[in-house]
mmCIF file of C-alpha atoms and ligand atoms in Angstrom:
data_model
loop_
_atom_site.group_PDB
_atom_site.id
_atom_site.type_symbol
_atom_site.label_atom_id
_atom_site.label_comp_id
_atom_site.label_asym_id
_atom_site.label_seq_id
_atom_site.Cartn_x
_atom_site.Cartn_y
_atom_site.Cartn_z
ATOM 1 C CA MET A 956 -37.062 91.616 -109.221
ATOM 2 C CA SER A 957 -38.779 88.653 -107.767
ATOM 3 C CA HIS A 958 -37.801 85.194 -108.899
ATOM 4 C CA GLY A 959 -39.403 83.243 -106.133
ATOM 5 C CA SER A 960 -40.061 79.549 -105.726
ATOM 6 C CA ALA A 961 -43.206 77.635 -104.891
ATOM 7 C CA ALA A 962 -42.601 76.694 -101.266
ATOM 8 C CA ARG A 963 -45.223 74.021 -100.750
ATOM 9 C CA PRO A 964 -46.673 71.337 -103.006
ATOM 10 C CA LEU A 965 -50.375 71.783 -103.763
ATOM 11 C CA ARG A 966 -50.852 68.123 -104.439
ATOM 12 C CA LYS A 967 -49.518 64.969 -102.797
ATOM 13 C CA PRO A 968 -46.340 63.255 -103.974
ATOM 14 C CA PHE A 969 -46.919 61.003 -106.983
ATOM 15 C CA GLU A 970 -46.364 57.676 -105.152
ATOM 16 C CA ASP A 971 -48.871 58.416 -102.400
ATOM 17 C CA ASP A 972 -51.906 59.220 -104.380
ATOM 18 C CA VAL A 973 -52.174 56.403 -106.953
ATOM 19 C CA LEU A 974 -52.789 53.502 -104.582
ATOM 20 C CA GLU A 975 -54.588 55.686 -102.089
ATOM 21 C CA GLY A 976 -56.987 56.837 -104.818
ATOM 22 C CA LEU A 977 -57.691 53.312 -106.067
ATOM 23 C CA ARG A 978 -58.367 52.102 -102.534
ATOM 24 C CA ALA A 979 -60.782 54.937 -101.735
ATOM 25 C CA PRO A 980 -64.543 54.234 -101.639
ATOM 26 C CA ARG A 981 -64.933 56.483 -104.706
ATOM 27 C CA LYS A 982 -61.990 55.279 -106.787
ATOM 28 C CA HIS A 983 -59.976 58.075 -108.379
ATOM 29 C CA LEU A 984 -56.618 58.761 -109.993
ATOM 30 C CA PRO A 985 -54.619 61.993 -110.068
ATOM 31 C CA CYS A 986 -55.384 63.831 -113.296
ATOM 32 C CA ARG A 987 -51.727 64.545 -114.034
ATOM 33 C CA LEU A 988 -51.420 60.842 -115.010
ATOM 34 C CA LEU A 989 -53.394 61.778 -118.125
ATOM 35 C CA TYR A 990 -50.501 63.856 -119.430
ATOM 36 C CA ASP A 991 -47.639 61.487 -120.239
ATOM 37 C CA ALA A 992 -46.157 61.876 -123.742
ATOM 38 C CA CYS A 993 -48.943 59.815 -125.317
ATOM 39 C CA GLY A 994 -51.648 61.631 -123.321
ATOM 40 C CA ALA A 995 -50.185 65.042 -124.206
ATOM 41 C CA GLU A 996 -50.362 64.110 -127.889
ATOM 42 C CA LEU A 997 -53.961 62.932 -127.555
ATOM 43 C CA PHE A 998 -54.831 66.137 -125.726
ATOM 44 C CA GLU A 999 -53.344 68.161 -128.602
ATOM 45 C CA GLN A 1000 -55.704 66.206 -130.895
ATOM 46 C CA ILE A 1001 -58.647 67.010 -128.625
ATOM 47 C CA THR A 1002 -57.924 70.712 -128.954
ATOM 48 C CA THR A 1003 -58.369 70.473 -132.732
ATOM 49 C CA LEU A 1004 -61.780 68.765 -132.535
ATOM 50 C CA ASP A 1005 -64.804 70.684 -133.626
ATOM 51 C CA ALA A 1006 -66.661 69.505 -130.524
ATOM 52 C CA TYR A 1007 -63.992 70.801 -128.121
ATOM 53 C CA TYR A 1008 -64.983 74.480 -128.033
ATOM 54 C CA PRO A 1009 -62.593 75.866 -125.325
ATOM 55 C CA THR A 1010 -59.432 76.044 -127.474
ATOM 56 C CA ARG A 1011 -60.890 77.748 -130.509
ATOM 57 C CA THR A 1012 -63.005 80.074 -128.364
ATOM 58 C CA GLU A 1013 -59.965 81.171 -126.394
ATOM 59 C CA LEU A 1014 -57.901 81.655 -129.546
ATOM 60 C CA SER A 1015 -60.562 83.855 -131.025
ATOM 61 C CA LEU A 1016 -60.789 85.881 -127.780
ATOM 62 C CA LEU A 1017 -57.012 86.347 -127.827
ATOM 63 C CA HIS A 1018 -57.058 87.493 -131.455
ATOM 64 C CA GLN A 1019 -59.833 89.945 -130.649
ATOM 65 C CA HIS A 1020 -58.427 91.473 -127.473
ATOM 66 C CA LEU A 1021 -54.659 91.057 -127.476
ATOM 67 C CA SER A 1022 -53.832 94.617 -128.389
ATOM 68 C CA GLN A 1023 -55.932 95.863 -125.476
ATOM 69 C CA ILE A 1024 -54.341 93.313 -123.150
ATOM 70 C CA ALA A 1025 -50.862 94.298 -124.359
ATOM 71 C CA HIS A 1026 -51.676 97.938 -123.695
ATOM 72 C CA GLN A 1027 -52.676 97.145 -120.107
ATOM 73 C CA VAL A 1028 -49.638 94.976 -119.449
ATOM 74 C CA GLY A 1029 -47.275 97.625 -120.767
ATOM 75 C CA PRO A 1030 -43.694 97.368 -122.072
ATOM 76 C CA GLU A 1031 -40.834 95.035 -121.113
ATOM 77 C CA ALA A 1032 -42.802 92.446 -119.210
ATOM 78 C CA ARG A 1033 -41.550 89.025 -118.251
ATOM 79 C CA VAL A 1034 -44.119 86.337 -119.129
ATOM 80 C CA ILE A 1035 -44.343 83.079 -117.217
ATOM 81 C CA GLU A 1036 -46.549 80.215 -118.333
ATOM 82 C CA PRO A 1037 -47.162 77.168 -116.115
ATOM 83 C CA GLY A 1038 -47.928 74.083 -118.236
ATOM 84 C CA SER A 1039 -46.867 75.776 -121.458
ATOM 85 C CA GLY A 1040 -46.889 72.637 -123.671
ATOM 86 C CA ALA A 1041 -46.383 73.580 -127.311
ATOM 87 C CA ALA A 1042 -46.878 77.263 -126.349
ATOM 88 C CA VAL A 1043 -49.086 77.986 -129.358
ATOM 89 C CA LYS A 1044 -51.136 80.745 -127.716
ATOM 90 C CA THR A 1045 -47.996 82.230 -126.200
ATOM 91 C CA ARG A 1046 -46.722 83.092 -129.652
ATOM 92 C CA LEU A 1047 -49.719 85.330 -130.146
ATOM 93 C CA LEU A 1048 -49.170 86.919 -126.752
ATOM 94 C CA LEU A 1049 -45.429 87.471 -127.186
ATOM 95 C CA GLY A 1050 -46.052 88.885 -130.645
ATOM 96 C CA ALA A 1051 -48.576 91.379 -129.304
ATOM 97 C CA LEU A 1052 -46.742 92.593 -126.171
ATOM 98 C CA ASP A 1053 -44.508 95.653 -126.284
ATOM 99 C CA ARG A 1054 -40.889 94.394 -126.201
ATOM 100 C CA PRO A 1055 -41.352 91.573 -123.659
ATOM 101 C CA SER A 1056 -38.073 91.015 -121.815
ATOM 102 C CA SER A 1057 -38.237 87.291 -121.174
ATOM 103 C CA PHE A 1058 -40.473 84.259 -121.338
ATOM 104 C CA VAL A 1059 -40.415 81.410 -118.799
ATOM 105 C CA PRO A 1060 -42.324 78.347 -120.045
ATOM 106 C CA ILE A 1061 -42.786 75.771 -117.273
ATOM 107 C CA ASP A 1062 -43.659 72.167 -118.086
ATOM 108 C CA VAL A 1063 -42.936 68.618 -116.898
ATOM 109 C CA ALA A 1064 -42.488 67.324 -120.450
ATOM 110 C CA HIS A 1065 -38.771 68.174 -120.785
ATOM 111 C CA ASP A 1066 -38.267 67.293 -124.470
ATOM 112 C CA GLN A 1067 -41.410 69.052 -125.657
ATOM 113 C CA LEU A 1068 -40.425 72.076 -123.558
ATOM 114 C CA GLN A 1069 -36.912 72.265 -125.024
ATOM 115 C CA LEU A 1070 -38.314 71.930 -128.532
ATOM 116 C CA ALA A 1071 -40.878 74.675 -127.939
ATOM 117 C CA ALA A 1072 -38.137 76.874 -126.407
ATOM 118 C CA ALA A 1073 -35.841 76.366 -129.410
ATOM 119 C CA ARG A 1074 -38.643 77.328 -131.787
ATOM 120 C CA LEU A 1075 -39.501 80.400 -129.743
ATOM 121 C CA ARG A 1076 -35.828 81.495 -129.688
ATOM 122 C CA ALA A 1077 -35.741 81.209 -133.473
ATOM 123 C CA ASP A 1078 -38.922 83.228 -133.896
ATOM 124 C CA PHE A 1079 -38.359 85.771 -131.102
ATOM 125 C CA PRO A 1080 -34.561 86.251 -130.966
ATOM 126 C CA GLN A 1081 -34.910 89.461 -128.957
ATOM 127 C CA ILE A 1082 -36.755 87.718 -126.083
ATOM 128 C CA GLU A 1083 -34.833 85.745 -123.471
ATOM 129 C CA ILE A 1084 -36.442 82.283 -123.347
ATOM 130 C CA GLN A 1085 -35.815 80.494 -120.029
ATOM 131 C CA PRO A 1086 -37.573 77.101 -119.926
ATOM 132 C CA VAL A 1087 -38.070 75.419 -116.570
ATOM 133 C CA THR A 1088 -38.711 71.668 -116.448
ATOM 134 C CA ALA A 1089 -40.993 71.269 -113.448
ATOM 135 C CA ASP A 1090 -44.360 70.093 -112.259
ATOM 136 C CA TYR A 1091 -45.763 73.513 -111.510
ATOM 137 C CA THR A 1092 -47.876 72.244 -108.603
ATOM 138 C CA ARG A 1093 -44.621 71.396 -106.765
ATOM 139 C CA PRO A 1094 -41.744 73.556 -105.555
ATOM 140 C CA PHE A 1095 -39.690 75.039 -108.403
ATOM 141 C CA GLU A 1096 -37.291 77.931 -108.893
ATOM 142 C CA LEU A 1097 -37.757 80.695 -111.426
ATOM 143 C CA PRO A 1098 -34.550 81.538 -113.308
ATOM 144 C CA VAL A 1099 -32.910 84.929 -112.856
ATOM 145 C CA PRO A 1100 -33.433 86.968 -116.036
ATOM 146 C CA ARG A 1101 -30.607 88.804 -117.792
ATOM 147 C CA HIS A 1102 -32.596 92.025 -117.783
ATOM 148 C CA GLU A 1103 -34.858 93.361 -115.090
ATOM 149 C CA ALA A 1104 -38.489 93.262 -116.263
ATOM 150 C CA ARG A 1105 -40.959 96.028 -115.513
ATOM 151 C CA ARG A 1106 -43.682 93.556 -114.652
ATOM 152 C CA THR A 1107 -44.390 89.833 -114.580
ATOM 153 C CA LEU A 1108 -47.400 88.539 -116.477
ATOM 154 C CA VAL A 1109 -48.582 85.060 -115.533
ATOM 155 C CA PHE A 1110 -50.282 83.429 -118.520
ATOM 156 C CA PHE A 1111 -52.528 80.500 -117.632
ATOM 157 C CA PRO A 1112 -54.781 79.797 -120.616
ATOM 158 C CA GLY A 1113 -56.820 76.772 -121.676
ATOM 159 C CA SER A 1114 -59.208 76.621 -118.687
ATOM 160 C CA THR A 1115 -56.672 74.406 -116.914
ATOM 161 C CA ILE A 1116 -57.692 76.148 -113.692
ATOM 162 C CA GLY A 1117 -60.855 74.021 -114.020
ATOM 163 C CA ASN A 1118 -58.824 70.858 -113.411
ATOM 164 C CA PHE A 1119 -57.923 71.990 -109.884
ATOM 165 C CA GLU A 1120 -60.160 71.264 -106.933
ATOM 166 C CA PRO A 1121 -61.529 74.590 -105.623
ATOM 167 C CA SER A 1122 -59.181 74.733 -102.595
ATOM 168 C CA GLU A 1123 -56.200 73.788 -104.784
ATOM 169 C CA ALA A 1124 -57.195 76.423 -107.335
ATOM 170 C CA ARG A 1125 -57.159 79.113 -104.696
ATOM 171 C CA ALA A 1126 -53.795 77.987 -103.288
ATOM 172 C CA PHE A 1127 -52.352 77.775 -106.796
ATOM 173 C CA LEU A 1128 -53.504 81.263 -107.780
ATOM 174 C CA GLU A 1129 -52.103 82.583 -104.522
ATOM 175 C CA LEU A 1130 -48.799 80.874 -105.213
ATOM 176 C CA LEU A 1131 -48.651 82.395 -108.699
ATOM 177 C CA GLY A 1132 -49.026 85.782 -107.059
ATOM 178 C CA GLU A 1133 -46.138 85.065 -104.677
ATOM 179 C CA ILE A 1134 -43.903 83.817 -107.476
ATOM 180 C CA ALA A 1135 -44.672 86.699 -109.813
ATOM 181 C CA GLY A 1136 -43.988 89.334 -107.170
ATOM 182 C CA PRO A 1137 -45.601 92.669 -106.394
ATOM 183 C CA ASP A 1138 -45.707 94.089 -109.913
ATOM 184 C CA ARG A 1139 -47.666 91.316 -111.502
ATOM 185 C CA MET A 1140 -50.596 90.621 -113.749
ATOM 186 C CA LEU A 1141 -52.490 87.473 -114.616
ATOM 187 C CA LEU A 1142 -54.123 86.415 -117.877
ATOM 188 C CA LEU A 1143 -56.317 83.401 -117.212
ATOM 189 C CA GLY A 1144 -58.730 81.438 -119.414
ATOM 190 C CA ALA A 1145 -61.796 79.933 -117.747
ATOM 191 C CA ASP A 1146 -64.892 78.130 -118.950
ATOM 192 C CA ALA A 1147 -68.366 78.649 -117.460
ATOM 193 C CA THR A 1148 -70.364 76.448 -119.857
ATOM 194 C CA ARG A 1149 -73.219 74.581 -118.151
ATOM 195 C CA ASP A 1150 -75.113 73.267 -121.160
ATOM 196 C CA PRO A 1151 -74.975 69.462 -120.693
ATOM 197 C CA ALA A 1152 -75.360 68.691 -124.421
ATOM 198 C CA LEU A 1153 -72.460 70.972 -125.379
ATOM 199 C CA LEU A 1154 -70.334 69.629 -122.537
ATOM 200 C CA ILE A 1155 -70.929 65.965 -123.253
ATOM 201 C CA ARG A 1156 -70.161 66.518 -126.947
ATOM 202 C CA ALA A 1157 -66.883 68.193 -125.972
ATOM 203 C CA TYR A 1158 -65.844 65.606 -123.368
ATOM 204 C CA ASP A 1159 -67.119 62.468 -125.098
ATOM 205 C CA ASP A 1160 -66.453 63.246 -128.747
ATOM 206 C CA GLU A 1161 -67.782 61.048 -131.535
ATOM 207 C CA GLN A 1162 -64.302 60.302 -132.869
ATOM 208 C CA GLY A 1163 -63.350 58.723 -129.540
ATOM 209 C CA VAL A 1164 -60.253 60.875 -129.005
ATOM 210 C CA THR A 1165 -61.236 61.837 -125.445
ATOM 211 C CA ALA A 1166 -62.014 58.184 -124.720
ATOM 212 C CA ALA A 1167 -58.513 57.211 -125.914
ATOM 213 C CA PHE A 1168 -57.018 60.084 -123.879
ATOM 214 C CA ASN A 1169 -58.820 58.898 -120.752
ATOM 215 C CA LYS A 1170 -58.038 55.195 -121.214
ATOM 216 C CA ASN A 1171 -54.376 55.999 -121.752
ATOM 217 C CA VAL A 1172 -54.175 56.527 -117.980
ATOM 218 C CA LEU A 1173 -54.538 52.787 -117.471
ATOM 219 C CA ALA A 1174 -52.004 51.967 -120.184
ATOM 220 C CA HIS A 1175 -49.677 54.497 -118.550
ATOM 221 C CA LEU A 1176 -49.980 52.730 -115.175
ATOM 222 C CA ASN A 1177 -49.353 49.380 -116.884
ATOM 223 C CA ARG A 1178 -46.234 50.782 -118.597
ATOM 224 C CA THR A 1179 -44.729 52.677 -115.695
ATOM 225 C CA ARG A 1180 -45.859 50.798 -112.606
ATOM 226 C CA GLY A 1181 -46.401 47.240 -113.744
ATOM 227 C CA ALA A 1182 -50.161 47.508 -113.201
ATOM 228 C CA THR A 1183 -52.339 44.804 -114.800
ATOM 229 C CA PHE A 1184 -55.261 46.871 -116.119
ATOM 230 C CA ASP A 1185 -57.136 45.313 -119.042
ATOM 231 C CA VAL A 1186 -57.660 48.610 -120.836
ATOM 232 C CA ASP A 1187 -60.486 47.227 -122.989
ATOM 233 C CA ALA A 1188 -62.408 46.192 -119.887
ATOM 234 C CA PHE A 1189 -63.105 49.891 -119.086
ATOM 235 C CA VAL A 1190 -65.245 52.412 -120.950
ATOM 236 C CA HIS A 1191 -64.903 56.175 -120.976
ATOM 237 C CA ALA A 1192 -67.801 58.263 -119.664
ATOM 238 C CA ALA A 1193 -68.143 62.027 -119.272
ATOM 239 C CA ILE A 1194 -70.633 62.901 -116.528
ATOM 240 C CA TRP A 1195 -72.009 66.401 -115.922
ATOM 241 C CA ASN A 1196 -72.381 67.049 -112.192
ATOM 242 C CA PRO A 1197 -74.525 70.206 -111.992
ATOM 243 C CA ALA A 1198 -74.350 70.493 -108.188
ATOM 244 C CA ALA A 1199 -70.556 70.689 -108.291
ATOM 245 C CA SER A 1200 -70.555 72.494 -111.674
ATOM 246 C CA ARG A 1201 -68.072 70.078 -113.150
ATOM 247 C CA ILE A 1202 -67.594 67.467 -115.839
ATOM 248 C CA GLU A 1203 -66.262 64.256 -114.376
ATOM 249 C CA MET A 1204 -64.145 61.972 -116.523
ATOM 250 C CA HIS A 1205 -64.844 58.371 -115.561
ATOM 251 C CA LEU A 1206 -63.463 54.998 -116.595
ATOM 252 C CA VAL A 1207 -66.196 52.483 -115.934
ATOM 253 C CA SER A 1208 -65.411 48.830 -115.317
ATOM 254 C CA LYS A 1209 -67.341 46.639 -117.763
ATOM 255 C CA ARG A 1210 -67.308 43.634 -115.419
ATOM 256 C CA ARG A 1211 -66.127 42.379 -112.084
ATOM 257 C CA GLN A 1212 -62.350 42.330 -112.243
ATOM 258 C CA ILE A 1213 -59.200 42.344 -110.180
ATOM 259 C CA VAL A 1214 -56.199 44.523 -110.971
ATOM 260 C CA ARG A 1215 -52.745 44.312 -109.416
ATOM 261 C CA LEU A 1216 -50.627 47.357 -108.781
ATOM 262 C CA GLN A 1217 -47.502 47.709 -106.646
ATOM 263 C CA GLY A 1218 -48.226 44.548 -104.700
ATOM 264 C CA ALA A 1219 -51.821 45.569 -103.978
ATOM 265 C CA THR A 1220 -55.010 43.985 -105.311
ATOM 266 C CA ILE A 1221 -57.844 46.262 -106.406
ATOM 267 C CA THR A 1222 -61.289 44.788 -107.018
ATOM 268 C CA PHE A 1223 -63.821 46.380 -109.368
ATOM 269 C CA ALA A 1224 -67.548 45.686 -109.387
ATOM 270 C CA PRO A 1225 -69.375 45.769 -112.743
ATOM 271 C CA GLY A 1226 -70.200 49.406 -113.564
ATOM 272 C CA GLU A 1227 -67.832 50.783 -110.924
ATOM 273 C CA PRO A 1228 -66.057 53.951 -112.079
ATOM 274 C CA ILE A 1229 -62.579 55.389 -111.532
ATOM 275 C CA VAL A 1230 -62.699 59.188 -111.606
ATOM 276 C CA THR A 1231 -59.709 60.437 -113.574
ATOM 277 C CA GLU A 1232 -60.357 64.176 -113.873
ATOM 278 C CA HIS A 1233 -62.676 66.960 -112.769
ATOM 279 C CA CYS A 1234 -63.239 69.861 -115.145
ATOM 280 C CA TYR A 1235 -64.874 72.648 -113.116
ATOM 281 C CA LYS A 1236 -66.921 75.236 -114.947
ATOM 282 C CA HIS A 1237 -66.593 78.491 -113.040
ATOM 283 C CA ALA A 1238 -69.495 80.923 -113.193
ATOM 284 C CA PRO A 1239 -68.184 84.504 -113.451
ATOM 285 C CA GLU A 1240 -69.094 85.343 -109.859
ATOM 286 C CA THR A 1241 -67.313 82.180 -108.647
ATOM 287 C CA MET A 1242 -64.192 83.030 -110.615
ATOM 288 C CA ARG A 1243 -64.161 86.638 -109.427
ATOM 289 C CA ALA A 1244 -64.446 85.427 -105.824
ATOM 290 C CA LEU A 1245 -61.774 82.774 -106.340
ATOM 291 C CA LEU A 1246 -59.368 85.325 -107.774
ATOM 292 C CA GLY A 1247 -60.172 87.744 -104.960
ATOM 293 C CA ALA A 1248 -59.582 85.097 -102.294
ATOM 294 C CA ALA A 1249 -56.185 84.418 -103.885
ATOM 295 C CA GLY A 1250 -55.181 88.100 -103.850
ATOM 296 C CA TRP A 1251 -56.053 89.036 -107.435
ATOM 297 C CA ARG A 1252 -58.356 91.887 -108.329
ATOM 298 C CA THR A 1253 -60.188 91.468 -111.625
ATOM 299 C CA ARG A 1254 -59.071 94.276 -113.876
ATOM 300 C CA GLN A 1255 -60.946 93.285 -117.003
ATOM 301 C CA VAL A 1256 -62.938 90.351 -118.358
ATOM 302 C CA PHE A 1257 -63.158 89.454 -122.035
ATOM 303 C CA ALA A 1258 -66.144 87.241 -122.787
ATOM 304 C CA SER A 1259 -66.992 85.265 -125.902
ATOM 305 C CA SER A 1260 -70.356 85.916 -127.504
ATOM 306 C CA HIS A 1261 -70.666 82.238 -128.554
ATOM 307 C CA VAL A 1262 -70.113 80.255 -125.347
ATOM 308 C CA PRO A 1263 -69.593 81.344 -121.723
ATOM 309 C CA TYR A 1264 -65.802 81.294 -121.982
ATOM 310 C CA ARG A 1265 -63.790 84.206 -120.614
ATOM 311 C CA LEU A 1266 -60.313 85.622 -120.393
ATOM 312 C CA TRP A 1267 -59.616 87.187 -117.019
ATOM 313 C CA LEU A 1268 -57.046 89.913 -116.606
ATOM 314 C CA GLY A 1269 -56.003 90.208 -112.975
ATOM 315 C CA GLU A 1270 -53.768 92.517 -110.986
ATOM 316 C CA PRO A 1271 -52.703 92.565 -107.336
ATOM 317 C CA MET A 1272 -55.448 93.438 -104.849
ATOM 318 C CA SER A 1273 -53.409 96.238 -103.420
ATOM 319 C CA ARG A 1274 -52.405 97.859 -106.699
ATOM 320 C CA SER A 1275 -53.668 101.410 -107.206
ATOM 321 C CA ARG A 1276 -54.914 102.251 -110.701
HETATM 322 C C1 LIG B 601 -56.480 70.467 -119.851
HETATM 323 N N1 LIG B 601 -57.877 70.762 -119.532
HETATM 324 C C2 LIG B 601 -58.110 72.175 -119.533
HETATM 325 C C3 LIG B 601 -58.866 69.994 -120.292
HETATM 326 C C4 LIG B 601 -60.298 70.380 -119.847
HETATM 327 O O1 LIG B 601 -61.103 70.710 -120.719
HETATM 328 O O2 LIG B 601 -60.565 70.371 -118.651
HETATM 329 C C5 LIG B 601 -58.653 68.511 -120.117
HETATM 330 C C6 LIG B 601 -59.599 67.665 -120.888
HETATM 331 N N2 LIG B 601 -60.132 66.579 -120.436
HETATM 332 C C7 LIG B 601 -60.898 66.054 -121.357
HETATM 333 N N3 LIG B 601 -60.886 66.829 -122.405
HETATM 334 C C8 LIG B 601 -60.083 67.841 -122.139
#
């Protein structure tokens, strides 16, 4: 049984990249800053919005295809989920699989993770629930399970793979393969939508929830690092970049202003943006190639008939069928 650890961080240490990003010619912040407790709550709200199609599309795909997925995964699998959050979709998965042996939710938000784990233990008493508090892009250890599993299924839903830069995405998928061991499978959600109107509606919703989610980054830096951002002096913008096939989340400075952070002074020109997140939209051929480069063969793809959102079921390159 493999219970490996991620040996190398995919992203820079937290301290390095905040100031470095704000001093760069194209100002940017690491997207993980979006997900403090307040940001995580706002993101949960986003997932319930009518305009934010990925969550409901993925849920409907899971409902439609879970029995087939469960059949392919087989009995007594261990499931690991990086960035599990409230683990809503996992419940569906665990309920559909044939006697899963254990579930390893991995998340930085310790309290939310423990709460989700307690709820899962109550609802699935026969499954060993082994939460791991960790930033899954950094080195972490997988716990040793009580019972040997027949296979490890990595569950990475929500199109979170789109928030990785392409080289990071490849390294991350490769790492998941190493951690999960030779008898592994992957169930991944990915979005390929390229319709600007649909995208802008989803990433700049009328209710302003995404705007609040984005602006929370500045409040977060004020709270945790003594930064002096005037949050109301920035506006949220979602920009579709067709050449890079990504939505870019921007915070645009309304005026010339100076912000202090960790002894440094950052100057903003009127209209100057800070890029806070990239949301890549992977065309199917791009995703297939990305998975292949990371050592995963595509075993099956489940596509929505409404929007170009897909669930990808992967297996090791070398596995014979
Ligand atoms: C978490 N992630 C998959 C979301 C996305 O769609 O890329 C983050 C998000 N950003 C703005 N809205 C949602």
